[in-house]
């Protein structure tokens, strides 16, 4: 650190409580963060904006000690610090509230708040003292939650407050909130914001991440924008507006192609009518609520929506993974609603799932066996596999989707993320489908691989394939799609042709309007 | 023992150099080297150990564990476990014994003496039925495999005890005038000097190997154990696959029961107690992962031979049966230890490419 930097640190000491200097983080050969500087201001809300995969969560995990940076340093109150675990960070006053809550639903509020830090009395755990402190915390948050209620009996918003109470109980000076409002109702969001204001007035510094831009603008004091692992802009609230954020978030896009033209758009290949999927977590609500959509052969349709808009559920229901409450799915004119996944694949309707590690790949099998898994019937006679025909199918698939691998015998783990994704796509395309559904096909792969995946889809469409892909990155809507369908809260909220602007799409998704 | 550790080290080095065939060779080599070490050690300690005849006798013991282990392998490959195989073995033996005594149909006032081939088929059907219950409980009612098959462990044993009132059928020979002789052929006799039990084991092993490597079902079994969700989305009938493996495991147990009661020329309801654990041990020593998706017939057979040759060797050199238990346990722990070291190494190699997605997916 040079003398100049030291002075800089001292100057800011009053307002900056925590800062990240030149933080870089790589996973294998993928660079999630490429030298990010990030300041957290004392007693204020600093919001981190960025698209999926921009590196927001990675940065927050580094600041809270969950993972360690590859290089760079973290400066707390003017002193460089390193944490080796989240508990070390917590001891220094940095707490994180993850997107997925980390409470034990089978235990009560009191036990959750003191989990791992039980107050010991002479006769074991001092439950009375814990309960007293829990009540005091709840009073501070002005929330009437009984310390003995089971967490699973609380509404999601209340559970979030329990998480906040737990963070406060360890005397957090810096509180990181990762998408805290994504599952909250409007009134719960209001309560949360009031709590945030109270926390600020008590000198707690808050780092806030949200996809609901305008909502975040309501409470933020500073904005920082990340894009592709680099900080692209930062400014105090008074100098920015919505347009500034969107511009810095999206940036000048890498060319992901344009809608393929000149081929014949055929008959309706996939027709969805009034599809409704009930929410398993909340009774009486639907995650997909009366969606109707037609896709023609040779057409590419993009489904845009925020997290929780129902995109994944809709695609999984169409593919036969989730049962629908009502509605109909028909393929080339005949009803496939009652068919199993295997039968739908046979009919030519396939899904490339969102999470390729969890749903797409069999890690214990080779690249070739993964590629041929969905089309075993094509090279099996009398239930005996023909290795020769399997090999030719695998070689064809590797060539068609341009997988960079040493061959069909290579292990899945030896491929890069982009090539793994191509294996999942190649596996489904090898079944010679008529309709292919892709749930976030570009998630977690680099920009070059993204472009290749889109090129593949465009090629498929030219040959008469009906393509539906979902995305949460607005830039990807405006690439190869002929039509853009926006989903919001389980419904289709808008439909655009390919000449729409990014702002219009975001507005229809609820991202840029006052949420809820 | 030192041989096995070197093999594991070499295997780990092999993973790093990413040469898949060498890794595979050394992976199975571990059990193979252990077997060689056992044979050399006991041959030096006892003059009677190293002889063709002794190997054949030991192999006929191994046949029982081997048959159970092959069925167990199929189940473990799908990520399940079958604790009921020992009890199913006993139930199958008792059912066979019961049928050999003749079935009296009081309604018609006749006693039927089914020929041995009918007995074999009916006994296998009983094994398949036990497996079917296991499979349906696991696949359709989502009962954890451990619990479902633990239940059947008790039920099958109980039924076997009920059928005989706790007694043992000793007369399995049949009578020529009734046309039901030949039961002893199954395990007691020899074919070209080889115990029939060993021949049966080899035949079942070849069938299992063909099933796993050359059939669609085999591919489905590996993919179900490797990643059930991905398999399902690829159109694999996951539930049917699960039911099938438990049924096959039940049939393997029934065959083992037939061979065992033929070897002993008696069928008792307490036969095969704790054999399920030996079978699991054989599968694990053979390099299979209890989490599913990894494992081979060759490895499992080697695992069964390691256990069988070790315990028989300890008997031959006169080590007390208490020490035998300790040794067997130590070998099992060592095998699992090597397994986890090996798979950890592999996972680390895979982690370099797979972690960015998990990191980003959480955004």
PDB file of N, CA and C in Angstrom, chain A residues 181-268:
ATOM      1  N   UNK A 181     -36.176  -8.862  -0.433  1.00  0.00           N
ATOM      2  CA  UNK A 181     -37.600  -8.638  -0.689  1.00  0.00           C
ATOM      3  C   UNK A 181     -38.190  -9.584  -1.714  1.00  0.00           C
ATOM      4  N   UNK A 182     -37.364 -10.480  -2.280  1.00  0.00           N
ATOM      5  CA  UNK A 182     -37.857 -11.257  -3.417  1.00  0.00           C
ATOM      6  C   UNK A 182     -39.065 -12.116  -3.070  1.00  0.00           C
ATOM      7  N   UNK A 183     -39.218 -12.484  -1.804  1.00  0.00           N
ATOM      8  CA  UNK A 183     -40.342 -13.350  -1.460  1.00  0.00           C
ATOM      9  C   UNK A 183     -41.357 -12.650  -0.550  1.00  0.00           C
ATOM     10  N   UNK A 184     -41.240 -11.332  -0.423  1.00  0.00           N
ATOM     11  CA  UNK A 184     -42.092 -10.634   0.535  1.00  0.00           C
ATOM     12  C   UNK A 184     -43.307  -9.993  -0.115  1.00  0.00           C
ATOM     13  N   UNK A 185     -44.365  -9.860   0.666  1.00  0.00           N
ATOM     14  CA  UNK A 185     -45.536  -9.132   0.191  1.00  0.00           C
ATOM     15  C   UNK A 185     -45.296  -7.632   0.397  1.00  0.00           C
ATOM     16  N   UNK A 186     -46.169  -6.811  -0.169  1.00  0.00           N
ATOM     17  CA  UNK A 186     -45.970  -5.363  -0.122  1.00  0.00           C
ATOM     18  C   UNK A 186     -45.875  -4.851   1.313  1.00  0.00           C
ATOM     19  N   UNK A 187     -46.760  -5.337   2.180  1.00  0.00           N
ATOM     20  CA  UNK A 187     -46.734  -4.826   3.550  1.00  0.00           C
ATOM     21  C   UNK A 187     -45.480  -5.315   4.276  1.00  0.00           C
ATOM     22  N   UNK A 188     -45.045  -6.512   3.940  1.00  0.00           N
ATOM     23  CA  UNK A 188     -43.826  -7.022   4.560  1.00  0.00           C
ATOM     24  C   UNK A 188     -42.611  -6.213   4.122  1.00  0.00           C
ATOM     25  N   UNK A 189     -42.625  -5.793   2.849  1.00  0.00           N
ATOM     26  CA  UNK A 189     -41.532  -4.953   2.362  1.00  0.00           C
ATOM     27  C   UNK A 189     -41.498  -3.638   3.131  1.00  0.00           C
ATOM     28  N   UNK A 190     -42.676  -3.087   3.399  1.00  0.00           N
ATOM     29  CA  UNK A 190     -42.750  -1.842   4.153  1.00  0.00           C
ATOM     30  C   UNK A 190     -42.136  -1.988   5.542  1.00  0.00           C
ATOM     31  N   UNK A 191     -42.508  -3.080   6.206  1.00  0.00           N
ATOM     32  CA  UNK A 191     -41.949  -3.349   7.533  1.00  0.00           C
ATOM     33  C   UNK A 191     -40.442  -3.447   7.444  1.00  0.00           C
ATOM     34  N   UNK A 192     -39.972  -4.175   6.437  1.00  0.00           N
ATOM     35  CA  UNK A 192     -38.527  -4.358   6.279  1.00  0.00           C
ATOM     36  C   UNK A 192     -37.829  -3.015   6.111  1.00  0.00           C
ATOM     37  N   UNK A 193     -38.415  -2.151   5.265  1.00  0.00           N
ATOM     38  CA  UNK A 193     -37.789  -0.856   5.022  1.00  0.00           C
ATOM     39  C   UNK A 193     -37.753   0.000   6.275  1.00  0.00           C
ATOM     40  N   UNK A 194     -38.804  -0.114   7.091  1.00  0.00           N
ATOM     41  CA  UNK A 194     -38.814   0.641   8.339  1.00  0.00           C
ATOM     42  C   UNK A 194     -37.678   0.146   9.252  1.00  0.00           C
ATOM     43  N   UNK A 195     -37.531  -1.185   9.280  1.00  0.00           N
ATOM     44  CA  UNK A 195     -36.445  -1.761  10.081  1.00  0.00           C
ATOM     45  C   UNK A 195     -35.099  -1.269   9.566  1.00  0.00           C
ATOM     46  N   UNK A 196     -34.953  -1.214   8.245  1.00  0.00           N
ATOM     47  CA  UNK A 196     -33.701  -0.742   7.661  1.00  0.00           C
ATOM     48  C   UNK A 196     -33.412   0.697   8.113  1.00  0.00           C
ATOM     49  N   UNK A 197     -34.458   1.539   8.107  1.00  0.00           N
ATOM     50  CA  UNK A 197     -34.272   2.928   8.558  1.00  0.00           C
ATOM     51  C   UNK A 197     -33.844   2.984  10.018  1.00  0.00           C
ATOM     52  N   UNK A 198     -34.497   2.171  10.847  1.00  0.00           N
ATOM     53  CA  UNK A 198     -34.125   2.129  12.267  1.00  0.00           C
ATOM     54  C   UNK A 198     -32.678   1.698  12.445  1.00  0.00           C
ATOM     55  N   UNK A 199     -32.304   0.659  11.694  1.00  0.00           N
ATOM     56  CA  UNK A 199     -30.937   0.148  11.805  1.00  0.00           C
ATOM     57  C   UNK A 199     -29.938   1.235  11.454  1.00  0.00           C
ATOM     58  N   UNK A 200     -30.264   2.003  10.386  1.00  0.00           N
ATOM     59  CA  UNK A 200     -29.377   3.092   9.966  1.00  0.00           C
ATOM     60  C   UNK A 200     -29.194   4.103  11.089  1.00  0.00           C
ATOM     61  N   UNK A 201     -30.319   4.447  11.711  1.00  0.00           N
ATOM     62  CA  UNK A 201     -30.224   5.475  12.753  1.00  0.00           C
ATOM     63  C   UNK A 201     -29.431   4.965  13.945  1.00  0.00           C
ATOM     64  N   UNK A 202     -29.312   3.650  14.091  1.00  0.00           N
ATOM     65  CA  UNK A 202     -28.490   3.108  15.179  1.00  0.00           C
ATOM     66  C   UNK A 202     -27.039   2.923  14.758  1.00  0.00           C
ATOM     67  N   UNK A 203     -26.706   3.368  13.531  1.00  0.00           N
ATOM     68  CA  UNK A 203     -25.311   3.316  13.097  1.00  0.00           C
ATOM     69  C   UNK A 203     -24.931   2.031  12.388  1.00  0.00           C
ATOM     70  N   UNK A 204     -25.919   1.167  12.117  1.00  0.00           N
ATOM     71  CA  UNK A 204     -25.612  -0.056  11.393  1.00  0.00           C
ATOM     72  C   UNK A 204     -25.490   0.267   9.909  1.00  0.00           C
ATOM     73  N   UNK A 205     -24.443  -0.243   9.285  1.00  0.00           N
ATOM     74  CA  UNK A 205     -24.263  -0.029   7.851  1.00  0.00           C
ATOM     75  C   UNK A 205     -24.881  -1.206   7.113  1.00  0.00           C
ATOM     76  N   UNK A 206     -25.534  -0.914   6.021  1.00  0.00           N
ATOM     77  CA  UNK A 206     -26.250  -1.977   5.318  1.00  0.00           C
ATOM     78  C   UNK A 206     -25.808  -2.078   3.870  1.00  0.00           C
ATOM     79  N   UNK A 207     -25.562  -3.304   3.445  1.00  0.00           N
ATOM     80  CA  UNK A 207     -25.298  -3.565   2.032  1.00  0.00           C
ATOM     81  C   UNK A 207     -26.520  -4.283   1.503  1.00  0.00           C
ATOM     82  N   UNK A 208     -27.061  -3.769   0.412  1.00  0.00           N
ATOM     83  CA  UNK A 208     -28.345  -4.239  -0.049  1.00  0.00           C
ATOM     84  C   UNK A 208     -28.210  -4.693  -1.499  1.00  0.00           C
ATOM     85  N   UNK A 209     -28.794  -5.877  -1.783  1.00  0.00           N
ATOM     86  CA  UNK A 209     -28.798  -6.347  -3.167  1.00  0.00           C
ATOM     87  C   UNK A 209     -30.229  -6.578  -3.566  1.00  0.00           C
ATOM     88  N   UNK A 210     -30.640  -6.076  -4.705  1.00  0.00           N
ATOM     89  CA  UNK A 210     -32.005  -6.337  -5.140  1.00  0.00           C
ATOM     90  C   UNK A 210     -32.118  -6.237  -6.644  1.00  0.00           C
ATOM     91  N   UNK A 211     -33.040  -7.023  -7.176  1.00  0.00           N
ATOM     92  CA  UNK A 211     -33.362  -6.918  -8.593  1.00  0.00           C
ATOM     93  C   UNK A 211     -34.467  -5.907  -8.827  1.00  0.00           C
ATOM     94  N   UNK A 212     -35.193  -5.556  -7.764  1.00  0.00           N
ATOM     95  CA  UNK A 212     -36.266  -4.574  -7.910  1.00  0.00           C
ATOM     96  C   UNK A 212     -35.639  -3.197  -7.816  1.00  0.00           C
ATOM     97  N   UNK A 213     -35.298  -2.649  -8.992  1.00  0.00           N
ATOM     98  CA  UNK A 213     -34.457  -1.451  -9.003  1.00  0.00           C
ATOM     99  C   UNK A 213     -35.101  -0.283  -8.286  1.00  0.00           C
ATOM    100  N   UNK A 214     -36.364  -0.025  -8.602  1.00  0.00           N
ATOM    101  CA  UNK A 214     -36.953   1.185  -8.051  1.00  0.00           C
ATOM    102  C   UNK A 214     -37.165   1.070  -6.545  1.00  0.00           C
ATOM    103  N   UNK A 215     -37.497  -0.165  -6.151  1.00  0.00           N
ATOM    104  CA  UNK A 215     -37.639  -0.437  -4.729  1.00  0.00           C
ATOM    105  C   UNK A 215     -36.327  -0.144  -4.010  1.00  0.00           C
ATOM    106  N   UNK A 216     -35.241  -0.606  -4.604  1.00  0.00           N
ATOM    107  CA  UNK A 216     -33.933  -0.390  -3.992  1.00  0.00           C
ATOM    108  C   UNK A 216     -33.599   1.098  -3.952  1.00  0.00           C
ATOM    109  N   UNK A 217     -34.026   1.823  -5.009  1.00  0.00           N
ATOM    110  CA  UNK A 217     -33.742   3.262  -5.047  1.00  0.00           C
ATOM    111  C   UNK A 217     -34.415   4.002  -3.896  1.00  0.00           C
ATOM    112  N   UNK A 218     -35.531   3.475  -3.424  1.00  0.00           N
ATOM    113  CA  UNK A 218     -36.239   4.120  -2.320  1.00  0.00           C
ATOM    114  C   UNK A 218     -35.389   4.209  -1.061  1.00  0.00           C
ATOM    115  N   UNK A 219     -34.599   3.200  -0.802  1.00  0.00           N
ATOM    116  CA  UNK A 219     -33.910   3.189   0.492  1.00  0.00           C
ATOM    117  C   UNK A 219     -32.407   3.375   0.397  1.00  0.00           C
ATOM    118  N   UNK A 220     -31.866   3.368  -0.821  1.00  0.00           N
ATOM    119  CA  UNK A 220     -30.411   3.380  -0.892  1.00  0.00           C
ATOM    120  C   UNK A 220     -29.834   4.782  -0.703  1.00  0.00           C
ATOM    121  N   UNK A 221     -28.614   4.837  -0.197  1.00  0.00           N
ATOM    122  CA  UNK A 221     -27.891   6.104  -0.084  1.00  0.00           C
ATOM    123  C   UNK A 221     -26.750   6.161  -1.083  1.00  0.00           C
ATOM    124  N   UNK A 222     -26.242   4.974  -1.426  1.00  0.00           N
ATOM    125  CA  UNK A 222     -25.170   4.889  -2.414  1.00  0.00           C
ATOM    126  C   UNK A 222     -25.482   3.755  -3.359  1.00  0.00           C
ATOM    127  N   UNK A 223     -25.101   3.891  -4.605  1.00  0.00           N
ATOM    128  CA  UNK A 223     -25.318   2.817  -5.568  1.00  0.00           C
ATOM    129  C   UNK A 223     -23.985   2.402  -6.175  1.00  0.00           C
ATOM    130  N   UNK A 224     -23.804   1.105  -6.292  1.00  0.00           N
ATOM    131  CA  UNK A 224     -22.613   0.571  -6.944  1.00  0.00           C
ATOM    132  C   UNK A 224     -23.115  -0.422  -7.980  1.00  0.00           C
ATOM    133  N   UNK A 225     -22.570  -0.374  -9.201  1.00  0.00           N
ATOM    134  CA  UNK A 225     -23.024  -1.282 -10.244  1.00  0.00           C
ATOM    135  C   UNK A 225     -21.891  -2.208 -10.654  1.00  0.00           C
ATOM    136  N   UNK A 226     -22.192  -3.473 -10.698  1.00  0.00           N
ATOM    137  CA  UNK A 226     -21.228  -4.472 -11.148  1.00  0.00           C
ATOM    138  C   UNK A 226     -21.672  -5.017 -12.497  1.00  0.00           C
ATOM    139  N   UNK A 227     -20.698  -5.270 -13.369  1.00  0.00           N
ATOM    140  CA  UNK A 227     -21.021  -5.951 -14.620  1.00  0.00           C
ATOM    141  C   UNK A 227     -19.858  -6.867 -14.988  1.00  0.00           C
ATOM    142  N   UNK A 228     -20.170  -8.148 -15.205  1.00  0.00           N
ATOM    143  CA  UNK A 228     -19.144  -9.136 -15.568  1.00  0.00           C
ATOM    144  C   UNK A 228     -17.918  -9.080 -14.661  1.00  0.00           C
ATOM    145  N   UNK A 229     -18.147  -8.965 -13.377  1.00  0.00           N
ATOM    146  CA  UNK A 229     -17.039  -9.024 -12.427  1.00  0.00           C
ATOM    147  C   UNK A 229     -16.246  -7.742 -12.295  1.00  0.00           C
ATOM    148  N   UNK A 230     -16.726  -6.658 -12.892  1.00  0.00           N
ATOM    149  CA  UNK A 230     -16.026  -5.376 -12.811  1.00  0.00           C
ATOM    150  C   UNK A 230     -17.006  -4.326 -12.300  1.00  0.00           C
ATOM    151  N   UNK A 231     -16.513  -3.406 -11.427  1.00  0.00           N
ATOM    152  CA  UNK A 231     -17.378  -2.325 -11.000  1.00  0.00           C
ATOM    153  C   UNK A 231     -17.445  -1.282 -12.112  1.00  0.00           C
ATOM    154  N   UNK A 232     -18.647  -1.043 -12.628  1.00  0.00           N
ATOM    155  CA  UNK A 232     -18.746  -0.125 -13.756  1.00  0.00           C
ATOM    156  C   UNK A 232     -19.081   1.295 -13.328  1.00  0.00           C
ATOM    157  N   UNK A 233     -19.725   1.443 -12.160  1.00  0.00           N
ATOM    158  CA  UNK A 233     -20.072   2.790 -11.733  1.00  0.00           C
ATOM    159  C   UNK A 233     -20.391   2.792 -10.254  1.00  0.00           C
ATOM    160  N   UNK A 234     -20.194   3.951  -9.614  1.00  0.00           N
ATOM    161  CA  UNK A 234     -20.671   4.109  -8.248  1.00  0.00           C
ATOM    162  C   UNK A 234     -20.953   5.583  -8.013  1.00  0.00           C
ATOM    163  N   UNK A 235     -22.028   5.870  -7.282  1.00  0.00           N
ATOM    164  CA  UNK A 235     -22.407   7.259  -7.065  1.00  0.00           C
ATOM    165  C   UNK A 235     -23.358   7.337  -5.883  1.00  0.00           C
ATOM    166  N   UNK A 236     -23.411   8.502  -5.208  1.00  0.00           N
ATOM    167  CA  UNK A 236     -24.423   8.665  -4.160  1.00  0.00           C
ATOM    168  C   UNK A 236     -25.820   8.806  -4.776  1.00  0.00           C
ATOM    169  N   UNK A 237     -26.829   8.549  -3.962  1.00  0.00           N
ATOM    170  CA  UNK A 237     -28.214   8.534  -4.422  1.00  0.00           C
ATOM    171  C   UNK A 237     -28.604   9.825  -5.139  1.00  0.00           C
ATOM    172  N   UNK A 238     -28.110  10.945  -4.649  1.00  0.00           N
ATOM    173  CA  UNK A 238     -28.546  12.232  -5.182  1.00  0.00           C
ATOM    174  C   UNK A 238     -28.150  12.421  -6.646  1.00  0.00           C
ATOM    175  N   UNK A 239     -27.141  11.670  -7.091  1.00  0.00           N
ATOM    176  CA  UNK A 239     -26.650  11.877  -8.457  1.00  0.00           C
ATOM    177  C   UNK A 239     -27.201  10.873  -9.465  1.00  0.00           C
ATOM    178  N   UNK A 240     -28.030   9.970  -9.023  1.00  0.00           N
ATOM    179  CA  UNK A 240     -28.423   8.905  -9.947  1.00  0.00           C
ATOM    180  C   UNK A 240     -29.929   8.794 -10.104  1.00  0.00           C
ATOM    181  N   UNK A 241     -30.328   8.088 -11.172  1.00  0.00           N
ATOM    182  CA  UNK A 241     -31.724   7.725 -11.358  1.00  0.00           C
ATOM    183  C   UNK A 241     -31.779   6.335 -11.985  1.00  0.00           C
ATOM    184  N   UNK A 242     -32.997   5.913 -12.244  1.00  0.00           N
ATOM    185  CA  UNK A 242     -33.208   4.561 -12.754  1.00  0.00           C
ATOM    186  C   UNK A 242     -32.454   4.314 -14.051  1.00  0.00           C
ATOM    187  N   UNK A 243     -32.521   5.312 -14.924  1.00  0.00           N
ATOM    188  CA  UNK A 243     -31.916   5.173 -16.240  1.00  0.00           C
ATOM    189  C   UNK A 243     -30.403   4.958 -16.127  1.00  0.00           C
ATOM    190  N   UNK A 244     -29.798   5.664 -15.173  1.00  0.00           N
ATOM    191  CA  UNK A 244     -28.354   5.543 -14.934  1.00  0.00           C
ATOM    192  C   UNK A 244     -27.999   4.096 -14.540  1.00  0.00           C
ATOM    193  N   UNK A 245     -28.834   3.517 -13.678  1.00  0.00           N
ATOM    194  CA  UNK A 245     -28.560   2.163 -13.209  1.00  0.00           C
ATOM    195  C   UNK A 245     -28.654   1.173 -14.367  1.00  0.00           C
ATOM    196  N   UNK A 246     -29.760   1.262 -15.114  1.00  0.00           N
ATOM    197  CA  UNK A 246     -29.978   0.307 -16.214  1.00  0.00           C
ATOM    198  C   UNK A 246     -28.837   0.406 -17.216  1.00  0.00           C
ATOM    199  N   UNK A 247     -28.446   1.652 -17.550  1.00  0.00           N
ATOM    200  CA  UNK A 247     -27.382   1.848 -18.529  1.00  0.00           C
ATOM    201  C   UNK A 247     -26.088   1.179 -18.069  1.00  0.00           C
ATOM    202  N   UNK A 248     -25.764   1.370 -16.794  1.00  0.00           N
ATOM    203  CA  UNK A 248     -24.521   0.796 -16.299  1.00  0.00           C
ATOM    204  C   UNK A 248     -24.587  -0.714 -16.082  1.00  0.00           C
ATOM    205  N   UNK A 249     -25.789  -1.184 -15.768  1.00  0.00           N
ATOM    206  CA  UNK A 249     -25.959  -2.613 -15.548  1.00  0.00           C
ATOM    207  C   UNK A 249     -25.801  -3.398 -16.838  1.00  0.00           C
ATOM    208  N   UNK A 250     -26.497  -2.932 -17.870  1.00  0.00           N
ATOM    209  CA  UNK A 250     -26.584  -3.688 -19.108  1.00  0.00           C
ATOM    210  C   UNK A 250     -25.380  -3.439 -19.997  1.00  0.00           C
ATOM    211  N   UNK A 251     -24.968  -2.196 -20.076  1.00  0.00           N
ATOM    212  CA  UNK A 251     -23.782  -1.831 -20.848  1.00  0.00           C
ATOM    213  C   UNK A 251     -23.974  -2.049 -22.334  1.00  0.00           C
ATOM    214  N   UNK A 252     -22.863  -1.920 -23.054  1.00  0.00           N
ATOM    215  CA  UNK A 252     -22.906  -2.220 -24.475  1.00  0.00           C
ATOM    216  C   UNK A 252     -22.839  -3.719 -24.606  1.00  0.00           C
ATOM    217  N   UNK A 253     -23.864  -4.310 -25.234  1.00  0.00           N
ATOM    218  CA  UNK A 253     -23.904  -5.756 -25.242  1.00  0.00           C
ATOM    219  C   UNK A 253     -23.022  -6.372 -26.296  1.00  0.00           C
ATOM    220  N   UNK A 254     -22.446  -7.465 -25.897  1.00  0.00           N
ATOM    221  CA  UNK A 254     -21.797  -8.362 -26.821  1.00  0.00           C
ATOM    222  C   UNK A 254     -22.873  -8.822 -27.787  1.00  0.00           C
ATOM    223  N   UNK A 255     -22.530  -8.952 -29.047  1.00  0.00           N
ATOM    224  CA  UNK A 255     -23.557  -9.330 -30.012  1.00  0.00           C
ATOM    225  C   UNK A 255     -23.916 -10.804 -29.837  1.00  0.00           C
ATOM    226  N   UNK A 256     -25.137 -11.052 -29.430  1.00  0.00           N
ATOM    227  CA  UNK A 256     -25.583 -12.429 -29.239  1.00  0.00           C
ATOM    228  C   UNK A 256     -26.398 -12.905 -30.431  1.00  0.00           C
ATOM    229  N   UNK A 257     -26.232 -12.234 -31.557  1.00  0.00           N
ATOM    230  CA  UNK A 257     -26.945 -12.660 -32.756  1.00  0.00           C
ATOM    231  C   UNK A 257     -28.245 -11.920 -32.928  1.00  0.00           C
ATOM    232  N   UNK A 258     -28.914 -12.230 -34.025  1.00  0.00           N
ATOM    233  CA  UNK A 258     -30.202 -11.599 -34.291  1.00  0.00           C
ATOM    234  C   UNK A 258     -31.177 -12.700 -34.709  1.00  0.00           C
ATOM    235  N   UNK A 259     -32.478 -12.410 -34.693  1.00  0.00           N
ATOM    236  CA  UNK A 259     -33.440 -13.460 -35.028  1.00  0.00           C
ATOM    237  C   UNK A 259     -33.168 -14.007 -36.426  1.00  0.00           C
ATOM    238  N   UNK A 260     -33.107 -15.340 -36.571  1.00  0.00           N
ATOM    239  CA  UNK A 260     -32.876 -15.911 -37.897  1.00  0.00           C
ATOM    240  C   UNK A 260     -34.040 -15.575 -38.829  1.00  0.00           C
ATOM    241  N   UNK A 261     -33.698 -15.273 -40.081  1.00  0.00           N
ATOM    242  CA  UNK A 261     -34.739 -14.895 -41.041  1.00  0.00           C
ATOM    243  C   UNK A 261     -34.605 -15.711 -42.301  1.00  0.00           C
ATOM    244  N   UNK A 262     -35.619 -15.628 -43.130  1.00  0.00           N
ATOM    245  CA  UNK A 262     -35.535 -16.257 -44.441  1.00  0.00           C
ATOM    246  C   UNK A 262     -35.987 -17.699 -44.471  1.00  0.00           C
ATOM    247  N   UNK A 263     -36.248 -18.289 -43.302  1.00  0.00           N
ATOM    248  CA  UNK A 263     -36.781 -19.653 -43.337  1.00  0.00           C
ATOM    249  C   UNK A 263     -38.284 -19.603 -43.083  1.00  0.00           C
ATOM    250  N   UNK A 264     -38.953 -20.698 -43.393  1.00  0.00           N
ATOM    251  CA  UNK A 264     -40.398 -20.727 -43.300  1.00  0.00           C
ATOM    252  C   UNK A 264     -40.821 -20.929 -41.842  1.00  0.00           C
ATOM    253  N   UNK A 265     -41.683 -20.061 -41.352  1.00  0.00           N
ATOM    254  CA  UNK A 265     -42.271 -20.281 -40.030  1.00  0.00           C
ATOM    255  C   UNK A 265     -43.491 -21.165 -40.245  1.00  0.00           C
ATOM    256  N   UNK A 266     -43.502 -22.322 -39.633  1.00  0.00           N
ATOM    257  CA  UNK A 266     -44.521 -23.317 -39.941  1.00  0.00           C
ATOM    258  C   UNK A 266     -45.764 -23.223 -39.077  1.00  0.00           C
ATOM    259  N   UNK A 267     -46.393 -24.384 -38.935  1.00  0.00           N
ATOM    260  CA  UNK A 267     -47.612 -24.496 -38.141  1.00  0.00           C
ATOM    261  C   UNK A 267     -47.285 -24.320 -36.658  1.00  0.00           C
ATOM    262  N   UNK A 268     -48.342 -24.204 -35.848  1.00  0.00           N
ATOM    263  CA  UNK A 268     -48.147 -24.144 -34.407  1.00  0.00           C
ATOM    264  C   UNK A 268     -47.616 -25.496 -33.928  1.00  0.00           C
TER     265      UNK A 268
END
